[in-house]
Tab-separated table of C-alpha atoms and ligand atoms in Angstrom:
chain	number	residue	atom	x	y	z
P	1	UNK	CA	-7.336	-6.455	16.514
P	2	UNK	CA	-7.448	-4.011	19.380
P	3	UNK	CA	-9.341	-1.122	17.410
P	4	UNK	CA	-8.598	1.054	20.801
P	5	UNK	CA	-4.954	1.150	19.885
P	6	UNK	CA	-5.557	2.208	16.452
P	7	UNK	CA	-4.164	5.235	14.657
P	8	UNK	CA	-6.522	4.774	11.232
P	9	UNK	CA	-9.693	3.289	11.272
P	10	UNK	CA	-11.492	2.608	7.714
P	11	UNK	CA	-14.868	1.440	8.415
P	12	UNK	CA	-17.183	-0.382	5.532
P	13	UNK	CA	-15.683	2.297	2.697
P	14	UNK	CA	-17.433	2.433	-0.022
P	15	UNK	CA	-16.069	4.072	-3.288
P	16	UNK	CA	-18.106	3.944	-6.827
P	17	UNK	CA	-17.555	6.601	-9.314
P	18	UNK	CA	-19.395	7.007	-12.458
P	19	UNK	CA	-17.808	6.807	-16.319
P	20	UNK	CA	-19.322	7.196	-19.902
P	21	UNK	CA	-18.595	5.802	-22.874
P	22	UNK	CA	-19.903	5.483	-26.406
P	23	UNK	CA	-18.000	9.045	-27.927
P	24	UNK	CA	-19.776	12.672	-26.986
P	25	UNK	CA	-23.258	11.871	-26.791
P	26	UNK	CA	-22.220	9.595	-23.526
P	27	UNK	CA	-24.599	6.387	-24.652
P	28	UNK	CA	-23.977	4.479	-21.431
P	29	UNK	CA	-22.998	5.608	-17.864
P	30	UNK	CA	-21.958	3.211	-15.721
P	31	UNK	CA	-20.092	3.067	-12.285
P	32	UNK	CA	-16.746	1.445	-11.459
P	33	UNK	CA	-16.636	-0.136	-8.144
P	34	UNK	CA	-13.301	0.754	-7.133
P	35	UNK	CA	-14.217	-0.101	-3.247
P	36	UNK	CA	-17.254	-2.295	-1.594
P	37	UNK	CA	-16.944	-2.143	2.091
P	38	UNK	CA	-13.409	-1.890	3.079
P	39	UNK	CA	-13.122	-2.080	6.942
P	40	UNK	CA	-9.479	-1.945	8.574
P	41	UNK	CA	-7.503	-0.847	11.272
P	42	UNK	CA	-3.720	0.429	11.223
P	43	UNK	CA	-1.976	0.680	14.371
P	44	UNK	CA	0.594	3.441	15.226
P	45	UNK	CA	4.113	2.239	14.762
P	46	UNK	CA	2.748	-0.501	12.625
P	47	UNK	CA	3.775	-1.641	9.092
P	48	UNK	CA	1.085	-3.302	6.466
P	49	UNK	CA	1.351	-4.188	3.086
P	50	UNK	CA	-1.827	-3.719	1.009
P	51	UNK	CA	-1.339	-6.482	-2.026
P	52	UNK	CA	-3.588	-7.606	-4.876
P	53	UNK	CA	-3.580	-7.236	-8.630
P	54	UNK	CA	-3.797	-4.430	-11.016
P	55	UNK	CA	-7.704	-3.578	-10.174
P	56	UNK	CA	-8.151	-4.400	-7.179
P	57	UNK	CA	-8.339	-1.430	-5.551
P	58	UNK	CA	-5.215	-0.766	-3.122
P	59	UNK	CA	-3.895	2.516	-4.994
P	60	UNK	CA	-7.530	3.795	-4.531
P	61	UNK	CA	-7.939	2.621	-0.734
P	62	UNK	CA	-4.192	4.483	-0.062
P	63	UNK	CA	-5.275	7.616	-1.470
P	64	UNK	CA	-8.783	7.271	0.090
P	65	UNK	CA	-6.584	7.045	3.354
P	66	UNK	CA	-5.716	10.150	2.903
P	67	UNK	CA	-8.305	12.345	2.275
P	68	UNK	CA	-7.633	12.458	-1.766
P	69	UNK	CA	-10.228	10.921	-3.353
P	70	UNK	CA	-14.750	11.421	-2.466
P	71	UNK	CA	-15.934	8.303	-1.345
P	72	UNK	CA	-19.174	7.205	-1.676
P	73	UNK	CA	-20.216	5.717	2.270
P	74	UNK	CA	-18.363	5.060	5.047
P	75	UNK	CA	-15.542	6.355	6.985
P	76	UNK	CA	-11.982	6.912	7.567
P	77	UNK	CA	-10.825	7.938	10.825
P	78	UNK	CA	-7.114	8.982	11.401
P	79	UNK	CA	-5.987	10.251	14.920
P	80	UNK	CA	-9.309	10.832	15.316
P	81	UNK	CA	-9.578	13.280	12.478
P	82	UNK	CA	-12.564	11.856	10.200
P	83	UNK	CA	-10.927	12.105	6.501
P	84	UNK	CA	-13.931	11.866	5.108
P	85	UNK	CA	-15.792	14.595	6.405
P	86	UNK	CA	-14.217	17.066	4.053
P	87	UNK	CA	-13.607	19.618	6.989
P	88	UNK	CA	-10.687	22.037	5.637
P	89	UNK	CA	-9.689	22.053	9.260
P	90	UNK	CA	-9.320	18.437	9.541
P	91	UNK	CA	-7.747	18.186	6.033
P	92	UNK	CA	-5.247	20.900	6.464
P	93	UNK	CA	-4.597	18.910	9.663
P	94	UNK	CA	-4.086	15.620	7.587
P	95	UNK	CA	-1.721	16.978	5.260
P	96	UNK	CA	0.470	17.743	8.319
P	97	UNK	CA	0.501	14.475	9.423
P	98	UNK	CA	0.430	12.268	6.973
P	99	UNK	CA	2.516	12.161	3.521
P	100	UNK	CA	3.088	9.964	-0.193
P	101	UNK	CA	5.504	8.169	-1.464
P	102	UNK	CA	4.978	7.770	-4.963
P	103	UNK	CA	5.789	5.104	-7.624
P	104	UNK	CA	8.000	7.153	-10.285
P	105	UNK	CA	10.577	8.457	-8.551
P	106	UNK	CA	12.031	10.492	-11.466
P	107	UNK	CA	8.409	11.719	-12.621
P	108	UNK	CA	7.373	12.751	-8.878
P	109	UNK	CA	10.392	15.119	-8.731
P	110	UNK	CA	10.074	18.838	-10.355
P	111	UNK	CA	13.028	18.569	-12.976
P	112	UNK	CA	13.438	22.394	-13.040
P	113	UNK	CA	14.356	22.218	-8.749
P	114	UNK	CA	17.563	20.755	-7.540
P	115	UNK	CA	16.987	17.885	-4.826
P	116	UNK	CA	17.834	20.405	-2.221
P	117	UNK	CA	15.195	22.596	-3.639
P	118	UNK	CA	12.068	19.948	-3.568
P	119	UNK	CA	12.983	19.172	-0.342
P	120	UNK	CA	13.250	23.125	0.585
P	121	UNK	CA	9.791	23.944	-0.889
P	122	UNK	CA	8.044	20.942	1.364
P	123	UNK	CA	9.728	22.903	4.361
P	124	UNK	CA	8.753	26.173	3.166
P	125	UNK	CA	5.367	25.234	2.564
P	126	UNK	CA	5.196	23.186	6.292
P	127	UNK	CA	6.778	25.937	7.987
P	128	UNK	CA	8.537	23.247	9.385
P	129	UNK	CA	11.378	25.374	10.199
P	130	UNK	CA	12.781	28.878	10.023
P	131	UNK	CA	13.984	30.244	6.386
P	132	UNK	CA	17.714	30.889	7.698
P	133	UNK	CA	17.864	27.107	8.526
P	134	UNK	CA	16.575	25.541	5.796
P	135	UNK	CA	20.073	24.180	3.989
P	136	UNK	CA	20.968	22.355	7.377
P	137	UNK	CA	17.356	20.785	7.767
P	138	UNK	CA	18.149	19.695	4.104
P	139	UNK	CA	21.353	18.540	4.674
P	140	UNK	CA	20.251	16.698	7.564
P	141	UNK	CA	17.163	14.776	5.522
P	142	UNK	CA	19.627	14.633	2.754
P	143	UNK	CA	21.785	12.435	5.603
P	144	UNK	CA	18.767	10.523	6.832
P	145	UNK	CA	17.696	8.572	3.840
P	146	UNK	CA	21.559	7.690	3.115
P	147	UNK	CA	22.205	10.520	0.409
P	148	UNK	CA	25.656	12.639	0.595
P	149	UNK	CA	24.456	15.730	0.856
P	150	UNK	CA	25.937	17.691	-1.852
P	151	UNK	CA	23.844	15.960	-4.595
P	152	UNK	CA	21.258	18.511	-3.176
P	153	UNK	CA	22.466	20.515	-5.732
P	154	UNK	CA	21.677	17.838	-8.738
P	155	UNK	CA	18.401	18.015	-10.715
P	156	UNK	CA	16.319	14.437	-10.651
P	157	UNK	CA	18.229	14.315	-14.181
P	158	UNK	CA	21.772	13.899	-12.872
P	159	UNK	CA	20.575	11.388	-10.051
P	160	UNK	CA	19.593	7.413	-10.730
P	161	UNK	CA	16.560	6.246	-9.827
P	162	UNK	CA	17.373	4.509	-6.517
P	163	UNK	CA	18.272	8.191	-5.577
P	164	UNK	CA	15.124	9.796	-6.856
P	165	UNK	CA	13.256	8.016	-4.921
P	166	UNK	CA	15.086	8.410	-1.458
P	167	UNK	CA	14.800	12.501	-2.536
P	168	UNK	CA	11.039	11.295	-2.375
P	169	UNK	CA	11.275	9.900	0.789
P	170	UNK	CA	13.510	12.855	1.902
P	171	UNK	CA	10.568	14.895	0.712
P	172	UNK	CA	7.854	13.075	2.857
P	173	UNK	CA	9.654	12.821	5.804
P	174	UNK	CA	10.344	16.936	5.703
P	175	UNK	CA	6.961	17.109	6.743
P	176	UNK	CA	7.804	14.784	9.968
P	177	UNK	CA	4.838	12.930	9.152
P	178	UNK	CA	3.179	10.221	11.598
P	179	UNK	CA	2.010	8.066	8.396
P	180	UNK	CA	3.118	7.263	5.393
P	181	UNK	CA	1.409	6.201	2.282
P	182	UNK	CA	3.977	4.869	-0.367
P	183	UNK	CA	2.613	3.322	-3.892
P	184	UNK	CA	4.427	0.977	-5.369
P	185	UNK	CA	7.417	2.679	-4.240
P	186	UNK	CA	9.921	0.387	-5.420
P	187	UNK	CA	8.327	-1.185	-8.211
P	188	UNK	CA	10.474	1.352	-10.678
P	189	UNK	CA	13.611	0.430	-9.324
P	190	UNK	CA	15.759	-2.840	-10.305
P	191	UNK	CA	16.176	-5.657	-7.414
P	192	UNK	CA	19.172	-4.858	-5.618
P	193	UNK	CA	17.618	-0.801	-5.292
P	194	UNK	CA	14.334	-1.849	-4.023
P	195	UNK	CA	16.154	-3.722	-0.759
P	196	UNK	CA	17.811	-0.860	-0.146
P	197	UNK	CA	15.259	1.242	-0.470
P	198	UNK	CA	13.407	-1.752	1.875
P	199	UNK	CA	16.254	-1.342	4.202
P	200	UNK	CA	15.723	2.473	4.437
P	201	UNK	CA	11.865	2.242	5.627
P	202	UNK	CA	12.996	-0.315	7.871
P	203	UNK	CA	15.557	1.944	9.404
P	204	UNK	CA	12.989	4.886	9.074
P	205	UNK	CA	10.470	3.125	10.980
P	206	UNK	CA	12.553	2.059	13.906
P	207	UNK	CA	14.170	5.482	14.221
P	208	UNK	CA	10.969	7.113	14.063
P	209	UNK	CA	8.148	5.334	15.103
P	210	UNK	CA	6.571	5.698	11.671
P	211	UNK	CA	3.657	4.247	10.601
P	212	UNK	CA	3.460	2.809	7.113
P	213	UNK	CA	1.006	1.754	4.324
P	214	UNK	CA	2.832	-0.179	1.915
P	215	UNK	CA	1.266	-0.587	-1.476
P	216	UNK	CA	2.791	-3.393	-3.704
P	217	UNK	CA	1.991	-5.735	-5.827
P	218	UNK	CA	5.155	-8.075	-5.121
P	219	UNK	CA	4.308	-9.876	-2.424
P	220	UNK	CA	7.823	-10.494	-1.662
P	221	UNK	CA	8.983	-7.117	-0.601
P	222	UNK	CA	5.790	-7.030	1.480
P	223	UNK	CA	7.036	-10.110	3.715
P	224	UNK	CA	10.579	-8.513	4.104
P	225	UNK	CA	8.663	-5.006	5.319
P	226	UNK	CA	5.513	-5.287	6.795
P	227	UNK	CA	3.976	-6.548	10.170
P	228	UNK	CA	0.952	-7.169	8.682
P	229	UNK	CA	-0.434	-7.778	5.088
P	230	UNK	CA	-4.214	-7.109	3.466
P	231	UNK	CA	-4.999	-8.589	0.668
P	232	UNK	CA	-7.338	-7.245	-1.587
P	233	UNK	CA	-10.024	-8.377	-4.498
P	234	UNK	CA	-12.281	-6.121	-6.611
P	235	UNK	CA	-12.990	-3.422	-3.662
P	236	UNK	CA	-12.312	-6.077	-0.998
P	237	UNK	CA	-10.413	-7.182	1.898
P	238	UNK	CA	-10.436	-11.045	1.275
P	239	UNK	CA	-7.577	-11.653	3.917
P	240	UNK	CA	-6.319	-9.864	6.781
P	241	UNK	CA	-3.676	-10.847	9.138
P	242	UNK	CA	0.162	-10.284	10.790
P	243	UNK	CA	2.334	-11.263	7.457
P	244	UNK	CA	3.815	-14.755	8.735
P	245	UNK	CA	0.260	-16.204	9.590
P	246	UNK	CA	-0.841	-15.090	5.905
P	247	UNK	CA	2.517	-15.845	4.535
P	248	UNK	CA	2.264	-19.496	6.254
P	249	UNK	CA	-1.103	-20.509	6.501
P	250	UNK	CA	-2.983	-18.566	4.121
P	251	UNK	CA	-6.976	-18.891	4.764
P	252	UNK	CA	-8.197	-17.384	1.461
P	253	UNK	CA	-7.747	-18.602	-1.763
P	254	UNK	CA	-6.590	-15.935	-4.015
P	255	UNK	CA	-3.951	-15.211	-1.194
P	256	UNK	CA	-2.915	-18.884	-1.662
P	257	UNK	CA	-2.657	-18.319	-5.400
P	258	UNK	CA	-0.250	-15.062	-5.102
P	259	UNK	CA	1.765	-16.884	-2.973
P	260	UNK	CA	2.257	-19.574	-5.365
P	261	UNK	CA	2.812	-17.142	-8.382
P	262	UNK	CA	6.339	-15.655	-5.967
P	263	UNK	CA	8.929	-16.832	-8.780
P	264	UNK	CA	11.282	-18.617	-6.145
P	265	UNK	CA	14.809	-18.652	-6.129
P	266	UNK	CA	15.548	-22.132	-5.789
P	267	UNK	CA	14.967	-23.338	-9.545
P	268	UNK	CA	15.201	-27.396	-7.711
P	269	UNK	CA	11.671	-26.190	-6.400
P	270	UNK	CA	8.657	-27.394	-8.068
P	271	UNK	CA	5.923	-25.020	-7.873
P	272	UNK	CA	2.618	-27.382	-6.663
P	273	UNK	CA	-0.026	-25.878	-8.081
P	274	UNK	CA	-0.694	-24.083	-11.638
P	275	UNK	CA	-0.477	-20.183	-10.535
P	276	UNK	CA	-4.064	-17.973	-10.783
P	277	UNK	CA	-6.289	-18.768	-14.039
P	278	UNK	CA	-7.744	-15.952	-15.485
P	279	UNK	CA	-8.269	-12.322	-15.316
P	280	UNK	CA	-10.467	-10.969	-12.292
P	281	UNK	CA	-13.508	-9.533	-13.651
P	282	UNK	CA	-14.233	-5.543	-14.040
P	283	UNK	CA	-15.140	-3.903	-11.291
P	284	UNK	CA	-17.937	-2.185	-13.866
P	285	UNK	CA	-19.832	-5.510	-13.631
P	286	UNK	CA	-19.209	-7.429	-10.582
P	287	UNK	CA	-20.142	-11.165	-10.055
P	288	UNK	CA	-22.848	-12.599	-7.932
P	289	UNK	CA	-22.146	-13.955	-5.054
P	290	UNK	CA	-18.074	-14.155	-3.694
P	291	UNK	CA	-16.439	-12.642	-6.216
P	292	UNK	CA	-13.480	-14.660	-6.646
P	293	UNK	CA	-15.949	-17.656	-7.284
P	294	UNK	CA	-15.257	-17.234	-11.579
P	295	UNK	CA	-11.852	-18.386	-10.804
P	296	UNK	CA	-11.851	-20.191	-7.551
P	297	UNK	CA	-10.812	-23.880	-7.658
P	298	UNK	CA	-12.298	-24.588	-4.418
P	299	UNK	CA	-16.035	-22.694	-5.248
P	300	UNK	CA	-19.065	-24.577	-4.226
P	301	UNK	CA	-22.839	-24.311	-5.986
P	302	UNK	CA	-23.650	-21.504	-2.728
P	303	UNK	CA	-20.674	-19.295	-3.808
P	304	UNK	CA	-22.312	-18.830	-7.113
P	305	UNK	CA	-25.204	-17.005	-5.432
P	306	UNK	CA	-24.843	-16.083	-1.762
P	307	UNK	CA	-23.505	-12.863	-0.780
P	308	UNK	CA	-20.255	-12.110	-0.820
P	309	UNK	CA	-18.802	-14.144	2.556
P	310	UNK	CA	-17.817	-11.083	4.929
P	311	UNK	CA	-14.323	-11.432	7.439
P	312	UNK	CA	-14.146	-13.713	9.941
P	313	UNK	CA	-11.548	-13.298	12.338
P	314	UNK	CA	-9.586	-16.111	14.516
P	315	UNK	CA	-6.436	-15.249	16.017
P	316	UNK	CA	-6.164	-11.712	14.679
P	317	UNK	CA	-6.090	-13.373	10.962
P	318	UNK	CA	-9.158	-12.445	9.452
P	319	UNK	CA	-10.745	-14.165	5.891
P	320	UNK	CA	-13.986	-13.675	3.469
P	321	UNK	CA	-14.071	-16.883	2.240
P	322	UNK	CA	-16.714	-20.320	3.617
P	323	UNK	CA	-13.507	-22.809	3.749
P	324	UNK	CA	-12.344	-23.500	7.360
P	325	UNK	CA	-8.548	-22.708	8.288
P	326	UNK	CA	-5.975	-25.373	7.260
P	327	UNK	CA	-8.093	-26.380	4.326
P	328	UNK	CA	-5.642	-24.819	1.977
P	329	UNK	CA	-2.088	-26.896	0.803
P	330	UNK	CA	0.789	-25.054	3.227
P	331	UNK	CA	2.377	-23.047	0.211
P	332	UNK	CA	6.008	-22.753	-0.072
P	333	UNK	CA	7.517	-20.532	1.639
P	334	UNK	CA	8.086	-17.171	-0.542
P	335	UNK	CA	11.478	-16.125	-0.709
P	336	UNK	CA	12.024	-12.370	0.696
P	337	UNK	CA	14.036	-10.362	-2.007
P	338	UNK	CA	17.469	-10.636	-1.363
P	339	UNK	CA	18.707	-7.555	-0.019
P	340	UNK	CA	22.001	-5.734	-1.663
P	341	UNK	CA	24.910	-3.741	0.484
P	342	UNK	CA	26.150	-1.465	-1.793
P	343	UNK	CA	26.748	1.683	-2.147
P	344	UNK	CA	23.555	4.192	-2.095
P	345	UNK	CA	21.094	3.767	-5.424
I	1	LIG	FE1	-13.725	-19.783	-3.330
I	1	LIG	FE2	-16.188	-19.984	-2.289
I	1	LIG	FE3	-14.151	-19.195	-0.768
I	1	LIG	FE4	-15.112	-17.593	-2.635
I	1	LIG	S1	-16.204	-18.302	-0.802
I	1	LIG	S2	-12.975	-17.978	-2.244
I	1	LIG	S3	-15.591	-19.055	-4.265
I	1	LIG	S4	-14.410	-21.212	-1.726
C-alpha cells in the first residue's frame, strides 16, 4: 500500500518482555515474545480488523499502537509523532488524538460516576470544552452513539451492557479523537448488541472520518466492519490485505483455517475441511523455521528449518507463507453477523 498516505506506520516492531518462574528465588527467566517484526500501515479514514487467536499478539500490537506498552526495536509512527520515542511531548500529543475502546463495558466504567459523569471527566480532563457547557457536550455525545440522554444520570449498574459500552464509545469520542483502538469491543455483548454496536462504528466512521483498529477474534464482525483485515500468528503478520481479497481468496494458511472455523448459518452447509488442529505453541519457546509449520497441513521439509517466510505483497494482499496464490481450496464464504434493528442495547 501507498505508505505516503498513511496515518500509522509500525515498522519491524519488536516486543519481548521478560518473566520468572519457579516461586521467590526466580529459578528461570525467560522472555515472552509477544511481537517479532510487525510492519503495517493504517490509512486515515480507514477501517482494519486485527484477528488471530488468544496469543497471538493483537491486544499487545493495539496497545503498542498507542504508546502503552515499551517495545523492544522498531517503530511506530502516528501523524508523524514517533510513539515509541517516549517524548512526553509527543505522548501527551497522542493521548489527544487517539483513544480505547475496551472489552468490558461494565468493568471500564467507574461505578461510583453516573454516565454523564465519565463522559464529563474525559472533557474536563481534554479541556475539550468550557466547564459551563459541559451537560450539552454530554447530551450531545449522549445523542451521537444512539443513547437518550437522560440515562446520563444512571450509574453503569442501572444500564445493560449494550449501553455500557456505547457510554465507552461516548467516552472516546469526547476526546474527538482521529483513531481509535477498540479491543474486543463487542465480544461481551450477545449477537443482536454487537451489530448494533457494528452499526454504530459504521455510522461513526462515515460521520467522522474516523480511523479504526478493530481487535477481534470473530472474524465475522471483522468482514461486516473493516476495509481491511491483518491476521496475526505468534508476534506476526501472516496475512495482510483489503477484507474481501482475504475473505475470498485467502493466501495463508492459518487465515484459511479461521475462515473455515466461522460456524455458518446455513446448517445444509458442509464445512470442507476439519477446522485448525492444535494449540499454537508459546510464544516463550518459538518454533524453528515458519511458525505455523507444527500445525500446517500444507508444510514442506524447508518450513521445518528456514526462516520464518517474510510478506510478500501482490495486489495490495500481502502473505508470509512459500505457497503461491490460488493454491488454497476457495473457502466458503463466512457469513457476516446478522445485524438486529431494535431498540438501543
Ligand atoms: Fe505452511 Fe510452510 Fe506456508 Fe508455513 S510456510 S504456512 S508451514 S506452507
Amino acid at each position: 500500500m501507498n505508505r505516503a498516505a498513511s496515518l500509522l506506520e509500525v515498522d519491524d516492531l519488536v516486543l519481548h518482555f521478560p518473566v520468572s518462574g519457579g516461586g521467590a528465588l526466580g529459578l528461570w527467566r525467560r522472555s515472552v515474545k509477544a511481537l517479532n517484526g510487525v510492519s503495517l500501515a493504517i490509512r486515515r479514514g480507514e477501517t482494519i480488523g486485527l484477528v488471530g487467536e488468544s496469543g497471538s499478539g493483537k491486544s499487545t500490537l493495539g496497545r503498542a499502537i498507542l504508546g502503552l506498552e515499551p517495545v523492544t526495536s522498531g517503530h511506530v509512527a502516528f501523524a508523524g509523532i514517533d510513539v515509541t520515542a517516549g517524548r512526553r511531548a509527543d505522548l501527551a500529543r497522542l493521548r489527544r488524538e487517539t483513544a480505547m475502546v475496551f472489552q468490558d463495558p461494565s468493568n471500564a466504567l467507574n461505578p461510583r460516576l453516573t454516565a454523564g459523569e465519565a463522559i464529563a471527566e474525559v472533557l474536563r480532563v481534554h479541556r475539550k470544552v468550557l466547564p459551563a457547557e459541559i451537560p450539552a457536550r454530554v447530551s450531545e455525545l449522549l445523542s451521537l452513539v444512539g443513547l437518550d440522554p437522560t440515562l446520563g444520570n444512571r450509574r453503569p449498574q442501572a444500564l445493560s451492557g449494550g449501553q455500557c459500552q456505547r457510554v465507552g464509545i461516548a467516552r472516546a469520542l469526547a476526546i474527538e479523537p482521529t483513531m481509535i483502538v477498540a479491543d474486543e469491543c463487542v465480544a461481551a455483548l450477545d449477537v443482536s448488541i454487537q451489530g448494533q454496536i457494528i452499526n454504530l462504528f459504521i455510522d461513526l466512521r462515515e460521520r467522522m472520518n474516523l480511523t479504526l483498529v478493530f481487535i477481534a477474534h470473530d472474524l465475522a464482525v471483522v468482514r461486516r466492519l473493516c476495509d481491511r483485515v491483518a491476521v496475526m500468528y505468534l508476534g506476526r503478520i501472516v496475512e495482510e490485505g483489503p477484507t474481501e481479497a482475504v475473505f475470498s481468496a485467502p493466501r495463508h494458511p492459518y487465515t484459511a483455517a479461521l475462515i473455515r472455523s466461522i460456524p455458518e448459518i446455513d446448517p445444509d452447509i458442509v464445512l470442507p475441511d476439519a477446522p485448525m488442529q492444535g494449540e499454537p505453541p508459546s510464544p516463550l519457546s518459538l518454533p524453528a523455521g515458519c511458525p505455523f509449520h507444527p500445525r500446517c497441513p500444507h508444510a514442506e521439509a524447508r518450513c521445518h528449518a528456514d526462516p520464518p517466510p517474510s510478506l510478500r505483497r501482490r495486489d495490495d494482499h500481502g502473505w508470509a507463507c512459500i505457497l503461491e496464490p490460488g493454491a488454497l481450496p476457495t473457502p466458503l464464504n463466512a457469513s457476516p453477523i446478522p445485524i438486529a434493528t431494535g431498540e438501543s442495547a
